[in-house]
Amino acid sequence: MEVRVQLFGFGNVGRAVARVLLEKERFFREKYGLSFRVVSVSDTSGTAWLPEGIDLKEALLVKENFGRLSAWTNDYEVYNFSPSDAVKEIESDVVIDVTNDGNAHLWHLEALKEGKAVVTSNKPPLAFHYAELMGESEKRGLPYLFEATVMAGTPIIGVLRENLLADSVERIRAVLNATTTFILTRMEQGVDFERALKQAQELGIAERDPSGDVMGIDAGYKATILHCVAFKPITFDRISVNGIVEVTVDEVKRALAKGRRIRLVATVEEGKVTVAPEEVTGPLAVSTNENVALIESDLLGGLLLKGAGAGLKETASGVVSDLVKASLRLMEG
């Protein structure tokens, strides 16, 4: 089966997704009977659209050499569509959103209304509009998948949505932001917060504007999404979030002296979500770019999920897995 795909976002993650589609084309065909035809690719400069399918190798070259798709002039017309226009105008089966557009829920709803499945790594739409998006997806009988919003490719959303169906989840405790883990690990070595943050930025671990990470907003979005999946819809503005900005080297050292480590911990219980620095031991005391989640449920007891929570290949793993899942569902239905 051939699946027509629209890709929104051609930054680092979007290009990682394109590379996976190119490099594993044969794998998807042989294992699942699927071939993906990317009919449009959009970045902030415009939308390259070709119904017969875009040459992803060429798209990657243009973006890497010129920094924007609008520089692609020879074979392709680049359209100045808004995401909503692109979703309505272009025929496709699956819309992939790897942007950080805070208003993307509007065009996700448009896509579902147009009969398209949606796959996304974009957190704010779900952290603020989960109930509306899932309601539309169920009404239309279309997949709306978002594995890569939490823990990159480590499949916590799949476990909660598809596997633990006999269990009542009681609590989730998780470290969900790799940037803060890096900074706190450097602080354990005596580096102060400002310098540790600067090192994280130099290594590309922290964004130029790191507030989303260090203020706990990123972890808060993820914890909100976990609550929506494990319990019931809640919105980000109803949770409690404290970041790591106030944490001092002295506090970190005092915790170490007691055999503990300070980490930014999300605690998710029914009706209550908190994100705050805490002294932890055991599995939550991670020290690399790994994320970790301890899911406590009535039947299984404790389930520990640990894996890469950041990284381009890792995030692309979550996105493309969802693309395969969405395509197989469309094939069945």
mmCIF file of C-alpha atoms in Angstrom:
data_model
loop_
_atom_site.group_PDB
_atom_site.id
_atom_site.type_symbol
_atom_site.label_atom_id
_atom_site.label_comp_id
_atom_site.label_asym_id
_atom_site.label_seq_id
_atom_site.Cartn_x
_atom_site.Cartn_y
_atom_site.Cartn_z
ATOM 1 C CA MET A 1 0.000 0.000 0.000
ATOM 2 C CA GLU A 2 1.246 3.456 -0.858
ATOM 3 C CA VAL A 3 0.720 6.143 1.789
ATOM 4 C CA ARG A 4 0.809 9.847 0.903
ATOM 5 C CA VAL A 5 2.495 11.905 3.597
ATOM 6 C CA GLN A 6 2.714 15.622 4.367
ATOM 7 C CA LEU A 7 5.701 16.609 6.523
ATOM 8 C CA PHE A 8 5.462 19.849 8.498
ATOM 9 C CA GLY A 9 8.771 20.957 10.015
ATOM 10 C CA PHE A 10 12.110 20.452 8.281
ATOM 11 C CA GLY A 11 14.486 21.387 11.075
ATOM 12 C CA ASN A 12 16.651 18.790 12.796
ATOM 13 C CA VAL A 13 13.825 16.378 13.647
ATOM 14 C CA GLY A 14 12.046 16.749 10.287
ATOM 15 C CA ARG A 15 15.268 15.979 8.442
ATOM 16 C CA ALA A 16 15.934 12.986 10.726
ATOM 17 C CA VAL A 17 12.455 11.668 9.823
ATOM 18 C CA ALA A 18 13.184 12.177 6.103
ATOM 19 C CA ARG A 19 16.462 10.247 6.446
ATOM 20 C CA VAL A 20 14.717 7.301 8.127
ATOM 21 C CA LEU A 21 12.113 7.210 5.334
ATOM 22 C CA LEU A 22 14.917 7.193 2.751
ATOM 23 C CA GLU A 23 17.282 4.742 4.428
ATOM 24 C CA LYS A 24 14.636 2.210 5.516
ATOM 25 C CA GLU A 25 12.409 2.361 2.455
ATOM 26 C CA ARG A 26 13.024 -1.313 1.636
ATOM 27 C CA PHE A 27 12.531 -2.374 5.273
ATOM 28 C CA PHE A 28 9.059 -0.764 5.416
ATOM 29 C CA ARG A 29 8.074 -2.324 2.103
ATOM 30 C CA GLU A 30 9.269 -5.839 2.991
ATOM 31 C CA LYS A 31 8.131 -5.895 6.623
ATOM 32 C CA TYR A 32 4.800 -4.055 6.413
ATOM 33 C CA GLY A 33 3.943 -3.820 2.710
ATOM 34 C CA LEU A 34 4.078 -0.028 2.974
ATOM 35 C CA SER A 35 5.661 2.551 0.732
ATOM 36 C CA PHE A 36 5.631 6.226 1.705
ATOM 37 C CA ARG A 37 5.240 8.977 -0.867
ATOM 38 C CA VAL A 38 6.015 12.355 0.685
ATOM 39 C CA VAL A 39 3.846 14.773 -1.312
ATOM 40 C CA SER A 40 4.780 17.960 0.563
ATOM 41 C CA VAL A 41 7.459 19.260 2.902
ATOM 42 C CA SER A 42 7.011 22.543 4.778
ATOM 43 C CA ASP A 43 9.419 24.736 6.707
ATOM 44 C CA THR A 44 8.979 28.348 7.852
ATOM 45 C CA SER A 45 9.933 29.609 4.357
ATOM 46 C CA GLY A 46 7.264 27.706 2.425
ATOM 47 C CA THR A 47 5.840 24.381 1.236
ATOM 48 C CA ALA A 48 7.389 22.266 -1.517
ATOM 49 C CA TRP A 49 4.546 20.264 -3.082
ATOM 50 C CA LEU A 50 4.630 17.614 -5.783
ATOM 51 C CA PRO A 51 1.715 15.141 -6.005
ATOM 52 C CA GLU A 52 3.978 12.493 -7.632
ATOM 53 C CA GLY A 53 6.245 12.636 -4.574
ATOM 54 C CA ILE A 54 9.142 14.798 -3.480
ATOM 55 C CA ASP A 55 12.755 13.718 -3.891
ATOM 56 C CA LEU A 56 13.767 13.671 -0.218
ATOM 57 C CA LYS A 57 17.483 13.427 -1.030
ATOM 58 C CA GLU A 58 17.233 16.668 -2.949
ATOM 59 C CA ALA A 59 15.074 18.295 -0.255
ATOM 60 C CA LEU A 60 17.744 17.471 2.343
ATOM 61 C CA LEU A 61 20.490 18.910 0.122
ATOM 62 C CA VAL A 62 18.575 22.158 -0.454
ATOM 63 C CA LYS A 63 17.823 22.618 3.248
ATOM 64 C CA GLU A 64 21.367 21.782 4.319
ATOM 65 C CA ASN A 65 23.007 24.047 1.718
ATOM 66 C CA PHE A 66 20.629 27.014 1.754
ATOM 67 C CA GLY A 67 18.868 26.702 5.119
ATOM 68 C CA ARG A 68 15.389 27.084 3.608
ATOM 69 C CA LEU A 69 13.123 25.211 1.209
ATOM 70 C CA SER A 70 12.162 28.432 -0.624
ATOM 71 C CA ALA A 71 15.655 28.348 -2.215
ATOM 72 C CA TRP A 72 14.535 25.262 -4.185
ATOM 73 C CA THR A 73 13.720 26.735 -7.555
ATOM 74 C CA ASN A 74 14.594 24.306 -10.342
ATOM 75 C CA ASP A 75 12.022 21.446 -10.294
ATOM 76 C CA TYR A 76 9.720 22.551 -7.550
ATOM 77 C CA GLU A 77 7.348 25.372 -6.970
ATOM 78 C CA VAL A 78 7.488 26.411 -3.331
ATOM 79 C CA TYR A 79 4.092 27.645 -2.139
ATOM 80 C CA ASN A 80 3.453 30.213 0.536
ATOM 81 C CA PHE A 81 0.736 28.180 2.294
ATOM 82 C CA SER A 82 -0.253 28.459 5.927
ATOM 83 C CA PRO A 83 -0.320 24.988 7.565
ATOM 84 C CA SER A 84 -4.156 25.098 7.449
ATOM 85 C CA ASP A 85 -4.083 25.888 3.705
ATOM 86 C CA ALA A 86 -1.559 23.112 3.056
ATOM 87 C CA VAL A 87 -3.674 20.589 4.979
ATOM 88 C CA LYS A 88 -6.814 21.551 3.020
ATOM 89 C CA GLU A 89 -5.196 22.024 -0.402
ATOM 90 C CA ILE A 90 -2.900 18.999 -0.654
ATOM 91 C CA GLU A 91 -4.213 15.453 -0.944
ATOM 92 C CA SER A 92 -2.609 13.087 1.559
ATOM 93 C CA ASP A 93 -3.327 10.244 3.973
ATOM 94 C CA VAL A 94 -1.135 11.212 6.941
ATOM 95 C CA VAL A 95 -0.011 14.593 8.249
ATOM 96 C CA ILE A 96 3.226 14.618 10.284
ATOM 97 C CA ASP A 97 3.855 17.620 12.551
ATOM 98 C CA VAL A 98 7.381 17.951 13.957
ATOM 99 C CA THR A 99 7.159 21.741 14.343
ATOM 100 C CA ASN A 100 6.958 23.616 17.635
ATOM 101 C CA ASP A 101 3.920 25.608 16.486
ATOM 102 C CA GLY A 102 1.934 26.354 19.659
ATOM 103 C CA ASN A 103 -1.305 26.739 17.649
ATOM 104 C CA ALA A 104 -0.912 23.522 15.684
ATOM 105 C CA HIS A 105 -4.039 22.019 17.305
ATOM 106 C CA LEU A 106 -6.059 24.167 14.865
ATOM 107 C CA TRP A 107 -4.582 22.548 11.781
ATOM 108 C CA HIS A 108 -4.438 19.105 13.412
ATOM 109 C CA LEU A 109 -8.253 19.426 13.755
ATOM 110 C CA GLU A 110 -8.452 20.572 10.096
ATOM 111 C CA ALA A 111 -6.435 17.513 9.032
ATOM 112 C CA LEU A 112 -8.753 15.142 10.911
ATOM 113 C CA LYS A 113 -11.806 16.875 9.407
ATOM 114 C CA GLU A 114 -10.213 16.401 5.958
ATOM 115 C CA GLY A 115 -9.999 12.646 6.667
ATOM 116 C CA LYS A 116 -6.254 12.536 7.375
ATOM 117 C CA ALA A 117 -4.452 10.724 10.180
ATOM 118 C CA VAL A 118 -2.116 12.870 12.306
ATOM 119 C CA VAL A 119 1.285 11.973 13.778
ATOM 120 C CA THR A 120 3.049 14.540 15.944
ATOM 121 C CA SER A 121 6.004 15.199 18.246
ATOM 122 C CA ASN A 122 4.630 18.670 19.055
ATOM 123 C CA LYS A 123 3.693 18.922 22.759
ATOM 124 C CA PRO A 124 1.563 22.096 23.292
ATOM 125 C CA PRO A 125 -1.392 20.918 21.144
ATOM 126 C CA LEU A 126 -1.826 17.909 23.451
ATOM 127 C CA ALA A 127 -0.916 19.708 26.672
ATOM 128 C CA PHE A 128 -3.729 22.233 26.078
ATOM 129 C CA HIS A 129 -6.234 20.561 23.697
ATOM 130 C CA TYR A 130 -6.031 16.795 24.310
ATOM 131 C CA ALA A 131 -9.775 16.234 24.832
ATOM 132 C CA GLU A 132 -10.764 18.122 21.665
ATOM 133 C CA LEU A 133 -8.144 16.415 19.491
ATOM 134 C CA MET A 134 -8.916 12.908 20.722
ATOM 135 C CA GLY A 135 -12.656 13.568 20.442
ATOM 136 C CA GLU A 136 -12.266 14.559 16.786
ATOM 137 C CA SER A 137 -9.990 11.600 16.070
ATOM 138 C CA GLU A 138 -12.499 9.142 17.598
ATOM 139 C CA LYS A 139 -15.459 10.762 15.839
ATOM 140 C CA ARG A 140 -13.692 10.393 12.480
ATOM 141 C CA GLY A 141 -12.245 6.953 13.226
ATOM 142 C CA LEU A 142 -8.770 8.269 12.369
ATOM 143 C CA PRO A 143 -5.444 7.699 14.127
ATOM 144 C CA TYR A 144 -4.030 10.623 16.120
ATOM 145 C CA LEU A 145 -0.645 9.455 17.383
ATOM 146 C CA PHE A 146 1.956 11.247 19.498
ATOM 147 C CA GLU A 147 4.538 8.776 20.843
ATOM 148 C CA ALA A 148 7.447 11.180 20.309
ATOM 149 C CA THR A 149 5.939 13.902 22.536
ATOM 150 C CA VAL A 150 7.159 12.075 25.667
ATOM 151 C CA MET A 151 10.513 10.252 26.017
ATOM 152 C CA ALA A 152 11.325 10.570 22.262
ATOM 153 C CA GLY A 153 11.220 7.011 20.875
ATOM 154 C CA THR A 154 10.954 5.175 24.221
ATOM 155 C CA PRO A 155 7.390 3.862 23.921
ATOM 156 C CA ILE A 156 5.683 5.053 27.123
ATOM 157 C CA ILE A 157 2.596 6.358 25.286
ATOM 158 C CA GLY A 158 2.166 3.023 23.493
ATOM 159 C CA VAL A 159 2.499 1.129 26.782
ATOM 160 C CA LEU A 160 -0.167 3.293 28.455
ATOM 161 C CA ARG A 161 -2.563 3.502 25.474
ATOM 162 C CA GLU A 162 -2.303 -0.012 24.086
ATOM 163 C CA ASN A 163 -0.732 -2.431 26.537
ATOM 164 C CA LEU A 164 -1.684 -1.776 30.151
ATOM 165 C CA LEU A 165 -5.378 -2.092 29.354
ATOM 166 C CA ALA A 166 -6.351 -4.316 32.306
ATOM 167 C CA ASP A 167 -4.433 -2.181 34.793
ATOM 168 C CA SER A 168 -5.474 0.871 36.756
ATOM 169 C CA VAL A 169 -2.455 3.166 36.834
ATOM 170 C CA GLU A 170 -1.917 4.500 40.353
ATOM 171 C CA ARG A 171 1.054 6.789 39.859
ATOM 172 C CA ILE A 172 3.851 7.659 37.455
ATOM 173 C CA ARG A 173 7.174 9.071 38.668
ATOM 174 C CA ALA A 174 9.480 10.181 35.887
ATOM 175 C CA VAL A 175 12.531 12.186 34.851
ATOM 176 C CA LEU A 176 11.493 13.555 31.464
ATOM 177 C CA ASN A 177 13.950 16.312 30.551
ATOM 178 C CA ALA A 178 17.501 15.431 29.529
ATOM 179 C CA THR A 179 18.772 19.043 29.538
ATOM 180 C CA THR A 180 18.109 19.512 33.254
ATOM 181 C CA THR A 181 19.698 16.120 33.992
ATOM 182 C CA PHE A 182 22.851 17.225 32.127
ATOM 183 C CA ILE A 183 22.985 20.551 34.019
ATOM 184 C CA LEU A 184 22.427 18.926 37.434
ATOM 185 C CA THR A 185 25.081 16.269 36.656
ATOM 186 C CA ARG A 186 27.594 19.041 35.850
ATOM 187 C CA MET A 187 26.620 20.824 39.090
ATOM 188 C CA GLU A 188 27.460 17.601 40.980
ATOM 189 C CA GLN A 189 30.975 18.098 39.600
ATOM 190 C CA GLY A 190 31.103 21.609 41.101
ATOM 191 C CA VAL A 191 30.143 23.642 38.003
ATOM 192 C CA ASP A 192 27.627 26.401 38.829
ATOM 193 C CA PHE A 193 24.191 26.573 37.152
ATOM 194 C CA GLU A 194 25.041 29.373 34.680
ATOM 195 C CA ARG A 195 28.225 27.691 33.473
ATOM 196 C CA ALA A 196 26.575 24.251 33.252
ATOM 197 C CA LEU A 197 23.765 25.781 31.174
ATOM 198 C CA LYS A 198 26.283 27.454 28.858
ATOM 199 C CA GLN A 199 28.067 24.105 28.354
ATOM 200 C CA ALA A 200 24.726 22.446 27.550
ATOM 201 C CA GLN A 201 24.050 25.142 24.930
ATOM 202 C CA GLU A 202 27.530 24.765 23.398
ATOM 203 C CA LEU A 203 26.963 21.003 23.064
ATOM 204 C CA GLY A 204 23.527 21.538 21.495
ATOM 205 C CA ILE A 205 21.816 19.868 24.471
ATOM 206 C CA ALA A 206 20.048 23.096 25.482
ATOM 207 C CA GLU A 207 18.244 25.504 23.159
ATOM 208 C CA ARG A 208 19.368 29.106 22.597
ATOM 209 C CA ASP A 209 16.351 30.029 24.715
ATOM 210 C CA PRO A 210 16.590 27.367 27.446
ATOM 211 C CA SER A 211 13.649 28.602 29.543
ATOM 212 C CA GLY A 212 11.340 25.758 28.441
ATOM 213 C CA ASP A 213 13.788 23.234 29.911
ATOM 214 C CA VAL A 214 15.177 24.960 33.000
ATOM 215 C CA MET A 215 11.804 26.410 34.124
ATOM 216 C CA GLY A 216 10.285 22.908 33.920
ATOM 217 C CA ILE A 217 7.809 23.764 31.126
ATOM 218 C CA ASP A 218 8.965 20.975 28.781
ATOM 219 C CA ALA A 219 8.722 18.353 31.555
ATOM 220 C CA GLY A 220 5.357 19.873 32.519
ATOM 221 C CA TYR A 221 3.970 19.451 28.999
ATOM 222 C CA LYS A 222 5.113 15.827 28.978
ATOM 223 C CA ALA A 223 3.683 15.120 32.445
ATOM 224 C CA THR A 224 0.350 16.679 31.375
ATOM 225 C CA ILE A 225 0.228 14.371 28.339
ATOM 226 C CA LEU A 226 0.972 11.345 30.562
ATOM 227 C CA HIS A 227 -1.923 12.312 32.847
ATOM 228 C CA CYS A 228 -4.256 12.624 29.838
ATOM 229 C CA VAL A 229 -3.316 9.122 28.653
ATOM 230 C CA ALA A 230 -3.090 7.341 32.025
ATOM 231 C CA PHE A 231 -6.091 8.984 33.705
ATOM 232 C CA LYS A 232 -8.237 11.636 32.027
ATOM 233 C CA PRO A 233 -7.768 14.901 30.134
ATOM 234 C CA ILE A 234 -6.148 17.748 32.072
ATOM 235 C CA THR A 235 -4.541 20.946 30.775
ATOM 236 C CA PHE A 236 -1.057 22.292 31.435
ATOM 237 C CA ASP A 237 -2.415 25.381 33.225
ATOM 238 C CA ARG A 238 -3.850 23.124 35.965
ATOM 239 C CA ILE A 239 -0.568 21.526 37.024
ATOM 240 C CA SER A 240 2.216 22.654 39.376
ATOM 241 C CA VAL A 241 5.641 23.326 37.825
ATOM 242 C CA ASN A 242 8.960 24.362 39.400
ATOM 243 C CA GLY A 243 12.177 24.276 37.388
ATOM 244 C CA ILE A 244 15.825 23.970 38.448
ATOM 245 C CA VAL A 245 16.810 27.662 38.254
ATOM 246 C CA GLU A 246 16.897 28.022 42.061
ATOM 247 C CA VAL A 247 18.941 24.865 42.670
ATOM 248 C CA THR A 248 22.446 25.632 44.012
ATOM 249 C CA VAL A 249 25.692 23.661 43.824
ATOM 250 C CA ASP A 250 25.590 23.436 47.650
ATOM 251 C CA GLU A 251 22.185 21.724 47.585
ATOM 252 C CA VAL A 252 23.383 19.305 44.910
ATOM 253 C CA LYS A 253 26.520 18.502 46.929
ATOM 254 C CA ARG A 254 24.513 18.023 50.155
ATOM 255 C CA ALA A 255 22.244 15.537 48.382
ATOM 256 C CA LEU A 256 25.289 13.656 47.019
ATOM 257 C CA ALA A 257 26.755 13.431 50.519
ATOM 258 C CA LYS A 258 23.568 11.581 51.567
ATOM 259 C CA GLY A 259 23.869 9.226 48.568
ATOM 260 C CA ARG A 260 21.111 11.042 46.681
ATOM 261 C CA ARG A 261 20.927 13.097 43.508
ATOM 262 C CA ILE A 262 18.724 16.068 42.693
ATOM 263 C CA ARG A 263 16.668 15.523 39.540
ATOM 264 C CA LEU A 264 13.681 17.298 37.979
ATOM 265 C CA VAL A 265 10.920 14.797 38.777
ATOM 266 C CA ALA A 266 7.391 14.651 37.376
ATOM 267 C CA THR A 267 4.806 12.989 39.618
ATOM 268 C CA VAL A 268 1.533 12.103 37.913
ATOM 269 C CA GLU A 269 -1.451 10.919 39.971
ATOM 270 C CA GLU A 270 -5.146 11.108 39.128
ATOM 271 C CA GLY A 271 -6.139 14.787 39.173
ATOM 272 C CA LYS A 272 -2.687 15.954 40.283
ATOM 273 C CA VAL A 273 0.522 16.616 38.355
ATOM 274 C CA THR A 274 3.672 18.175 39.837
ATOM 275 C CA VAL A 275 7.098 18.858 38.356
ATOM 276 C CA ALA A 276 9.843 19.888 40.795
ATOM 277 C CA PRO A 277 13.490 19.228 41.716
ATOM 278 C CA GLU A 278 13.704 16.351 44.193
ATOM 279 C CA GLU A 279 16.361 14.293 45.921
ATOM 280 C CA VAL A 280 16.153 10.776 44.474
ATOM 281 C CA THR A 281 17.956 7.430 44.585
ATOM 282 C CA GLY A 282 17.635 4.278 42.501
ATOM 283 C CA PRO A 283 16.303 4.265 38.947
ATOM 284 C CA LEU A 284 15.231 7.928 38.936
ATOM 285 C CA ALA A 285 18.842 9.030 39.553
ATOM 286 C CA VAL A 286 19.746 9.017 35.825
ATOM 287 C CA SER A 287 22.845 10.865 34.655
ATOM 288 C CA THR A 288 22.855 10.863 30.849
ATOM 289 C CA ASN A 289 20.342 11.876 28.183
ATOM 290 C CA GLU A 290 18.200 8.949 29.268
ATOM 291 C CA ASN A 291 14.671 9.504 30.473
ATOM 292 C CA VAL A 292 13.118 7.164 32.988
ATOM 293 C CA ALA A 293 9.561 6.500 34.125
ATOM 294 C CA LEU A 294 8.293 4.260 36.902
ATOM 295 C CA ILE A 295 4.662 3.321 36.267
ATOM 296 C CA GLU A 296 2.866 1.911 39.316
ATOM 297 C CA SER A 297 -0.348 -0.029 38.637
ATOM 298 C CA ASP A 298 -2.716 -2.315 40.548
ATOM 299 C CA LEU A 299 -2.006 -5.581 38.719
ATOM 300 C CA LEU A 300 1.532 -5.317 37.375
ATOM 301 C CA GLY A 301 2.968 -3.433 40.343
ATOM 302 C CA GLY A 302 5.954 -1.447 39.135
ATOM 303 C CA LEU A 303 7.036 -1.125 35.508
ATOM 304 C CA LEU A 304 10.287 0.683 34.759
ATOM 305 C CA LEU A 305 10.800 2.248 31.324
ATOM 306 C CA LYS A 306 14.200 3.701 30.598
ATOM 307 C CA GLY A 307 15.637 4.907 27.304
ATOM 308 C CA ALA A 308 16.807 7.846 25.264
ATOM 309 C CA GLY A 309 14.557 10.820 25.924
ATOM 310 C CA ALA A 310 16.209 13.097 23.407
ATOM 311 C CA GLY A 311 18.214 12.892 20.192
ATOM 312 C CA LEU A 312 17.317 13.099 16.521
ATOM 313 C CA LYS A 313 17.358 9.412 15.572
ATOM 314 C CA GLU A 314 15.561 8.585 18.804
ATOM 315 C CA THR A 315 12.779 11.127 18.185
ATOM 316 C CA ALA A 316 12.517 10.049 14.535
ATOM 317 C CA SER A 317 12.063 6.480 15.821
ATOM 318 C CA GLY A 318 8.927 7.542 17.712
ATOM 319 C CA VAL A 319 7.566 9.618 14.815
ATOM 320 C CA VAL A 320 8.139 7.024 12.094
ATOM 321 C CA SER A 321 6.832 4.170 14.293
ATOM 322 C CA ASP A 322 3.618 6.180 14.635
ATOM 323 C CA LEU A 323 3.558 6.747 10.867
ATOM 324 C CA VAL A 324 3.766 2.968 10.316
ATOM 325 C CA LYS A 325 1.070 2.361 12.963
ATOM 326 C CA ALA A 326 -1.247 4.996 11.435
ATOM 327 C CA SER A 327 -0.705 3.583 7.929
ATOM 328 C CA LEU A 328 -1.464 0.010 8.997
ATOM 329 C CA ARG A 329 -4.683 1.207 10.667
ATOM 330 C CA LEU A 330 -5.709 3.079 7.537
ATOM 331 C CA MET A 331 -4.950 -0.070 5.527
ATOM 332 C CA GLU A 332 -7.248 -2.126 7.765
ATOM 333 C CA GLY A 333 -10.020 0.370 7.834
#
